[in-house]
Coordinates of C-alpha atoms and ligand atoms in Angstrom, one line a residue:
X491 CA -11.7 4.7 -30.5
X492 CA -9.0 4.2 -33.3
X493 CA -7.3 0.8 -33.6
X494 CA -5.0 0.2 -30.7
X495 CA -2.3 -1.9 -32.4
X496 CA -2.1 0.6 -35.2
X497 CA -1.4 3.7 -33.0
X498 CA 0.3 2.3 -29.9
X499 CA 3.6 4.1 -29.2
X500 CA 6.5 1.9 -28.2
X501 CA 8.0 2.3 -24.7
X502 CA 11.5 1.5 -26.1
X503 CA 11.4 4.9 -27.9
X504 CA 11.0 6.7 -24.6
X505 CA 13.7 5.1 -22.8
X506 CA 16.4 6.8 -24.8
X507 CA 15.0 10.4 -24.2
X508 CA 16.8 12.7 -21.8
X509 CA 15.2 13.6 -18.5
X510 CA 14.5 17.2 -19.8
X511 CA 12.8 15.8 -23.1
X512 CA 10.6 13.4 -20.8
X513 CA 9.7 16.3 -18.5
X514 CA 8.7 18.7 -21.4
X515 CA 6.8 16.1 -23.3
X516 CA 5.0 14.9 -20.2
X517 CA 4.0 18.6 -19.4
X518 CA 2.8 19.1 -23.0
X519 CA 0.8 15.7 -22.9
X520 CA -0.9 16.7 -19.7
X521 CA -1.8 20.1 -21.2
X522 CA -3.3 18.5 -24.2
X523 CA -5.4 16.1 -22.2
X524 CA -6.5 18.9 -19.8
X525 CA -9.5 17.9 -17.7
X526 CA -9.5 14.3 -19.3
X527 CA -6.8 13.0 -17.1
X528 CA -6.1 12.9 -13.3
X529 CA -2.6 11.6 -12.2
X530 CA -2.5 10.2 -8.8
X531 CA 1.0 9.5 -7.2
X532 CA 1.8 7.4 -4.2
X533 CA 4.3 8.9 -1.7
X534 CA 7.0 6.4 -2.6
X535 CA 7.2 7.5 -6.2
X536 CA 10.3 8.9 -7.7
X537 CA 10.7 12.6 -7.9
X538 CA 10.7 12.6 -11.6
X539 CA 7.2 11.1 -11.5
X540 CA 5.6 12.8 -8.5
X541 CA 6.5 16.1 -10.0
X542 CA 3.7 15.5 -12.5
X543 CA 1.2 14.1 -10.1
X544 CA -2.1 16.4 -9.6
X545 CA -2.5 14.7 -6.2
X546 CA -0.3 12.6 -4.0
X547 CA -0.8 10.7 -0.8
X548 CA -0.8 7.4 1.1
X549 CA -3.1 4.4 0.1
X550 CA -6.1 5.6 1.9
X551 CA -5.9 9.2 0.6
X552 CA -5.5 7.9 -3.0
X553 CA -8.4 5.4 -2.6
X554 CA -10.7 8.3 -1.4
X555 CA -9.4 10.6 -4.2
X556 CA -10.2 7.9 -6.9
X557 CA -13.6 7.6 -5.5
X558 CA -14.4 11.3 -5.2
X559 CA -12.9 12.5 -8.6
X560 CA -15.5 11.1 -10.7
X561 CA -15.4 13.7 -13.6
X562 CA -12.2 12.6 -15.0
X563 CA -12.4 9.9 -17.8
X564 CA -8.9 8.7 -17.2
X565 CA -6.9 8.1 -14.0
X566 CA -3.3 7.5 -14.5
X567 CA -2.1 5.9 -11.3
X568 CA 1.5 6.3 -10.3
X569 CA 1.8 3.6 -7.6
X570 CA 1.6 -0.3 -7.7
X571 CA -0.9 -2.7 -9.1
X572 CA -3.2 -3.2 -6.0
X573 CA -3.7 0.6 -5.8
X574 CA -4.7 0.9 -9.3
X575 CA -7.1 -2.0 -8.8
X576 CA -8.6 0.0 -5.9
X577 CA -9.0 3.0 -8.0
X578 CA -10.8 0.9 -10.6
X579 CA -13.1 -0.6 -8.0
X580 CA -14.0 2.7 -6.5
X581 CA -14.1 4.8 -9.6
X582 CA -17.2 5.2 -11.8
X583 CA -17.6 2.4 -14.2
X584 CA -16.8 4.3 -17.4
X585 CA -13.6 5.8 -15.8
X586 CA -10.4 4.2 -17.2
X587 CA -7.5 3.6 -14.7
X588 CA -4.0 3.2 -16.2
X589 CA -0.9 1.9 -14.5
X590 CA 2.0 3.1 -16.4
X591 CA 4.0 -0.1 -15.9
X592 CA 2.2 -3.4 -15.4
X593 CA 5.4 -4.9 -13.6
X594 CA 4.8 -2.4 -10.8
X595 CA 3.3 -5.1 -8.3
X596 CA 3.8 -5.6 -4.6
X597 CA 5.8 -8.5 -3.1
X598 CA 3.7 -8.5 0.0
X599 CA 0.5 -8.6 -1.9
X600 CA 1.9 -11.7 -3.7
X601 CA 2.3 -13.5 -0.4
X602 CA -1.4 -14.3 -0.2
X603 CA -3.3 -16.0 -3.1
X604 CA -6.9 -16.5 -3.1
X605 CA -6.6 -20.3 -3.2
X606 CA -4.5 -20.2 0.0
X607 CA -7.1 -17.9 1.7
X608 CA -9.9 -20.2 0.6
X609 CA -7.9 -23.2 2.1
X610 CA -7.4 -21.3 5.4
X611 CA -11.0 -20.5 5.6
X612 CA -12.0 -24.1 5.0
X613 CA -9.6 -25.4 7.6
X614 CA -10.9 -22.9 10.1
X615 CA -14.3 -24.0 9.1
X616 CA -13.3 -27.5 10.4
X617 CA -12.7 -26.1 13.8
X618 CA -15.7 -23.6 14.2
X619 CA -18.7 -21.9 12.4
X620 CA -16.2 -19.7 10.7
X621 CA -18.6 -17.1 9.2
X622 CA -20.0 -16.5 12.7
X623 CA -16.8 -16.5 14.6
X624 CA -14.1 -14.9 12.4
X625 CA -14.1 -11.6 10.5
X626 CA -11.7 -11.5 7.5
X627 CA -9.7 -8.2 7.3
X628 CA -7.4 -7.6 4.4
X629 CA -4.8 -4.9 4.1
X630 CA -5.4 -3.0 0.9
X631 CA -1.9 -4.3 -0.2
X632 CA -3.6 -7.4 -1.8
X633 CA -5.2 -8.6 -4.9
X634 CA -8.8 -7.5 -5.7
X635 CA -10.0 -11.1 -5.2
X636 CA -8.9 -11.1 -1.7
X637 CA -10.8 -7.9 -1.0
X638 CA -13.8 -9.6 -2.6
X639 CA -13.4 -12.5 -0.4
X640 CA -13.7 -10.2 2.6
X641 CA -16.7 -8.3 1.2
X642 CA -18.5 -11.6 0.6
X643 CA -17.7 -13.1 4.2
X644 CA -18.7 -10.0 6.2
X645 CA -15.1 -8.5 6.3
X646 CA -13.5 -5.4 5.5
X647 CA -10.2 -3.9 4.1
X648 CA -7.8 -1.6 5.9
X649 CA -4.9 0.6 5.3
X650 CA -1.9 1.5 7.6
X651 CA -3.8 4.7 8.7
X652 CA -7.0 2.8 9.8
X653 CA -5.9 -0.6 10.9
X654 CA -6.9 0.0 14.6
X655 CA -10.4 1.3 13.7
X656 CA -10.8 -1.6 11.4
X657 CA -9.7 -4.2 14.2
X658 CA -12.2 -2.6 16.5
X659 CA -14.9 -2.9 14.0
X660 CA -14.1 -6.5 13.4
X661 CA -14.1 -7.4 17.1
X662 CA -17.3 -5.6 17.7
X663 CA -18.8 -8.1 15.3
X664 CA -17.1 -11.4 15.8
X665 CA -14.8 -13.1 18.3
X666 CA -11.8 -13.5 16.0
X667 CA -9.9 -11.8 13.1
X668 CA -8.2 -13.4 10.3
X669 CA -5.8 -10.5 9.2
X670 CA -3.8 -10.8 6.0
X671 CA -1.3 -10.6 4.2
X672 CA 0.9 -8.4 6.6
X673 CA 1.7 -10.1 9.8
X674 CA 3.5 -7.0 11.2
X675 CA 0.8 -4.4 10.5
X676 CA -1.6 -6.7 12.3
X677 CA 0.8 -7.4 15.2
X678 CA 1.9 -3.8 15.7
X679 CA -1.8 -2.7 15.7
X680 CA -2.8 -5.4 18.1
X681 CA 0.1 -4.4 20.4
X682 CA -1.0 -0.8 20.5
X683 CA -4.4 -2.0 21.5
X684 CA -2.9 -4.0 24.4
X685 CA -3.8 -7.4 23.0
X686 CA -2.2 -10.3 25.1
X687 CA 0.2 -12.1 23.1
X688 CA -1.1 -15.5 23.8
X689 CA -4.2 -14.5 22.0
X690 CA -2.3 -13.9 18.7
X691 CA -1.3 -16.8 16.3
X692 CA 0.5 -16.8 12.9
X693 CA -0.9 -18.7 10.0
X694 CA 1.7 -20.1 7.6
X695 CA -0.2 -20.7 4.4
X696 CA 2.1 -23.6 3.6
X697 CA 1.3 -25.6 6.6
X698 CA -1.8 -27.6 7.7
X699 CA -3.8 -25.4 10.0
X700 CA -1.1 -22.7 9.4
X701 CA 1.3 -24.6 11.4
X702 CA -1.0 -24.5 14.7
X703 CA -2.8 -27.1 16.7
X704 CA -6.6 -26.7 16.7
X705 CA -6.4 -25.9 20.3
X706 CA -4.2 -22.8 19.8
X707 CA -6.4 -21.7 17.0
X708 CA -9.5 -22.0 19.1
X709 CA -8.0 -19.9 21.8
X710 CA -6.7 -17.2 19.6
X711 CA -8.5 -13.9 18.9
X712 CA -6.1 -12.6 16.1
X713 CA -4.9 -14.9 13.4
X714 CA -2.0 -13.2 11.5
X715 CA -1.0 -14.3 8.0
X716 CA 2.6 -14.9 7.6
X717 CA 3.4 -12.2 5.1
X718 CA 5.6 -9.1 5.2
X719 CA 7.0 -6.2 3.3
X720 CA 10.7 -7.0 2.4
X721 CA 11.5 -3.3 2.2
X722 CA 10.4 -2.5 5.7
X723 CA 12.0 -5.8 7.2
X724 CA 15.4 -4.1 6.5
X725 CA 15.0 -1.7 9.4
X726 CA 16.6 -3.3 12.6
X727 CA 16.6 -2.5 16.3
X728 CA 20.4 -1.9 16.0
X729 CA 19.7 1.0 13.6
X730 CA 17.5 2.5 16.2
X731 CA 20.0 2.1 18.9
X732 CA 22.7 3.7 16.7
X733 CA 20.7 6.7 16.0
X734 CA 19.8 7.2 19.7
X735 CA 23.5 6.9 20.7
X736 CA 24.8 9.3 18.0
X737 CA 22.0 11.8 18.2
X738 CA 20.4 11.8 21.8
X739 CA 17.8 14.4 20.7
X740 CA 16.6 12.4 17.7
X741 CA 12.9 11.4 17.0
X742 CA 12.5 7.9 15.4
X743 CA 9.4 7.6 13.3
X744 CA 8.5 4.3 11.3
X745 CA 5.9 2.8 9.1
X746 CA 3.8 0.0 10.8
X747 CA 5.0 -2.6 8.3
X748 CA 8.3 -2.7 10.3
X749 CA 8.9 -5.5 12.6
X750 CA 7.6 -5.0 16.1
X751 CA 11.2 -4.9 17.6
X752 CA 11.7 -1.7 15.6
X753 CA 8.2 -0.3 16.1
X754 CA 8.3 -0.8 19.8
X755 CA 11.5 1.3 20.1
X756 CA 10.3 4.1 17.8
X757 CA 8.8 7.3 19.2
X758 CA 6.1 7.5 16.5
X759 CA 4.5 5.0 13.9
X760 CA 2.3 5.7 11.2
X761 CA 1.5 5.6 7.4
X762 CA 3.4 7.4 4.9
X763 CA 1.1 10.4 5.0
X764 CA 1.4 10.5 8.8
X765 CA 5.3 10.4 8.5
X766 CA 5.2 13.3 6.0
X767 CA 2.9 15.5 7.9
X768 CA 4.6 14.8 11.2
X769 CA 8.1 15.7 10.1
X770 CA 6.9 18.5 7.8
X771 CA 5.2 20.2 10.7
X772 CA 8.0 19.7 13.3
X773 CA 10.0 22.8 14.3
X774 CA 13.1 23.8 12.5
X775 CA 16.3 22.4 14.0
X776 CA 14.6 19.1 14.9
X777 CA 16.3 15.7 14.3
X778 CA 14.6 12.7 12.7
X779 CA 15.4 9.1 11.7
X780 CA 12.7 7.9 9.2
X781 CA 11.9 4.1 8.7
X782 CA 10.2 3.9 5.5
X783 CA 11.0 3.7 1.8
X784 CA 14.0 5.7 0.4
X785 CA 12.4 7.9 -2.2
X786 CA 10.0 9.3 0.5
X787 CA 12.8 10.1 3.0
X788 CA 15.1 11.6 0.3
X789 CA 12.2 13.9 -0.6
X790 CA 11.6 14.9 2.9
X791 CA 15.3 15.7 3.4
X792 CA 15.3 17.9 0.2
X793 CA 12.1 19.7 1.1
X794 CA 13.1 20.5 4.7
X795 CA 16.7 21.5 4.8
X796 CA 15.9 23.4 8.1
X797 CA 15.7 19.8 9.9
X798 CA 18.2 17.0 10.2
X799 CA 16.5 14.0 8.5
X800 CA 18.2 10.6 8.4
X801 CA 17.3 7.3 6.6
X802 CA 17.0 4.8 9.4
X803 CA 18.9 2.0 7.7
X804 CA 22.5 2.0 6.3
X805 CA 21.2 -0.2 3.5
X806 CA 19.2 1.0 0.6
X807 CA 15.5 0.0 1.3
X808 CA 13.8 0.9 -2.0
X809 CA 10.5 -0.6 -3.1
X810 CA 11.7 -2.1 -6.4
X811 CA 8.3 -2.4 -7.9
X812 CA 7.2 1.3 -7.1
X813 CA 10.4 2.2 -8.9
X814 CA 9.2 0.5 -12.1
X815 CA 7.1 3.6 -12.7
X816 CA 9.4 6.2 -14.3
X817 CA 9.3 9.3 -16.2
X818 CA 9.6 7.3 -19.5
X819 CA 6.4 5.1 -18.7
X820 CA 4.5 8.1 -17.6
X821 CA 5.3 10.0 -20.6
X822 CA 4.5 7.0 -22.8
X823 CA 1.1 6.3 -21.2
X824 CA 0.1 10.0 -21.5
X825 CA 1.2 10.5 -25.2
X826 CA -0.7 7.3 -26.1
X827 CA -3.7 8.7 -24.4
X828 CA -3.4 11.9 -26.4
X829 CA -3.6 10.1 -29.6
X830 CA -6.5 8.1 -28.3
X831 CA -4.8 4.8 -27.3
X832 CA -5.2 3.3 -23.8
X833 CA -2.2 1.3 -22.6
X834 CA -2.0 -0.8 -19.5
X835 CA -5.7 -0.4 -18.4
X836 CA -6.3 -2.1 -15.0
X837 CA -9.7 -3.6 -15.1
X838 CA -10.9 -5.7 -12.2
X839 CA -13.5 -8.5 -13.2
X840 CA -17.0 -7.5 -12.4
X841 CA -17.6 -10.3 -9.7
X842 CA -14.7 -9.4 -7.7
X843 CA -15.4 -5.7 -8.2
X844 CA -18.8 -5.9 -6.6
X845 CA -17.7 -7.6 -3.4
X846 CA -14.3 -5.8 -3.1
X847 CA -16.2 -2.6 -3.4
X848 CA -18.4 -3.8 -0.3
X849 CA -15.3 -4.4 1.7
X850 CA -13.6 -1.2 0.7
X851 CA -16.8 0.8 1.5
X852 CA -17.1 -0.7 4.9
X853 CA -13.5 0.7 5.6
X854 CA -14.3 4.1 4.0
X855 CA -17.3 4.5 6.2
X856 CA -15.0 4.2 9.2
X857 CA -12.5 7.0 8.2
Ligands
LIG1255 P1 0.7 3.7 3.0 O1 -0.7 3.3 3.2 O2 1.3 4.3 4.2 O3 0.9 4.7 1.9 O4 1.7 2.4 2.7 C1 1.5 1.7 1.6 C2 2.6 0.8 1.3 O5 2.6 0.1 0.4 C3 3.8 0.8 2.4 O6 4.6 0.0 2.1
LIG1256 FE1 4.5 -3.6 -1.3 FE2 6.4 -3.1 0.5 FE3 6.5 -2.0 -1.8 FE4 4.8 -1.2 0.1 S1 7.0 -1.0 0.1 S2 4.3 -1.5 -2.2 S3 4.3 -3.2 0.9 S4 6.7 -4.1 -1.5

């Protein structure tokens, strides 16, 4: 490959281009790259980006696609950092994964650091033979090091589409689950499985023993990390009540990262892919209020003018980090590739990769 520094195009030159120029140049770059590049797009991406995606989907679908499409030397991942890491872990070793903007992180993923999880495991280890009693289960919205932790400790990853199957897998093996970093996905899944409330505790990583007494931890069967998605916490029970009163025939559909007070009042709950499929396949004339990220809901509205589709909150609930990936960054990363320069490669260190893959493959075997 030619020298990176010499040839790297500057992102600032792209930020002054018009939407049409960016569109045309992205199409041309894709054409020039042909079978060299696969563009994956998460359901939350902006329209100006998703229009160029070869394949789109939720976290689970994109993880599977990254594992299956092993003929493409380059995967440009239009999503957030943890998704690109997952693609790097599951793809062939000589495939290169690119995240068009490295600032596209996930605030929930940042709520659990490996040092905090190590500390939690050590404290649990003071109370019980932790590797025999507790299965660690990590939501894919997490750093690769946490997935590796789970792989190494007999644990597993999950997504919003398979959390129930994952919890069943965990409880079939050990008495307790440590579920992180999303308290709400864990709680909503356990609620749907009929788990008694007094067997669930919350672990606050900033307090000794997560803020619990040893007794409470010993009795618990599910230990939920105190983490959340700030986008999905914006949906409130009052929003559900408003739509039910105003549109009595409405169906409420939400993502499982929402608070249980919202999920318990919804008609349906599921991943972004589940939400899209359910609303898309519903008969014309049906009426929906959707509790997940705004880009996805606006796209659903535009694609289904025969249905009444509302956003469940009066506030703008947009994933600011997903939003970092725009037409300019996509075009910039592709045109760099055309001239042989890789920008923003996501490369998980070998040690983490090996164990994270173990945890991800346990999950993939379930779905
Ligand atoms: P999905 O797995 O439903 O795509 O959700 C990912 C995500 O980050 C939701 O906030
Ligand atoms: Fe993370 Fe929430 Fe954005 Fe999903 S919507 S990527 S959980 S911050």
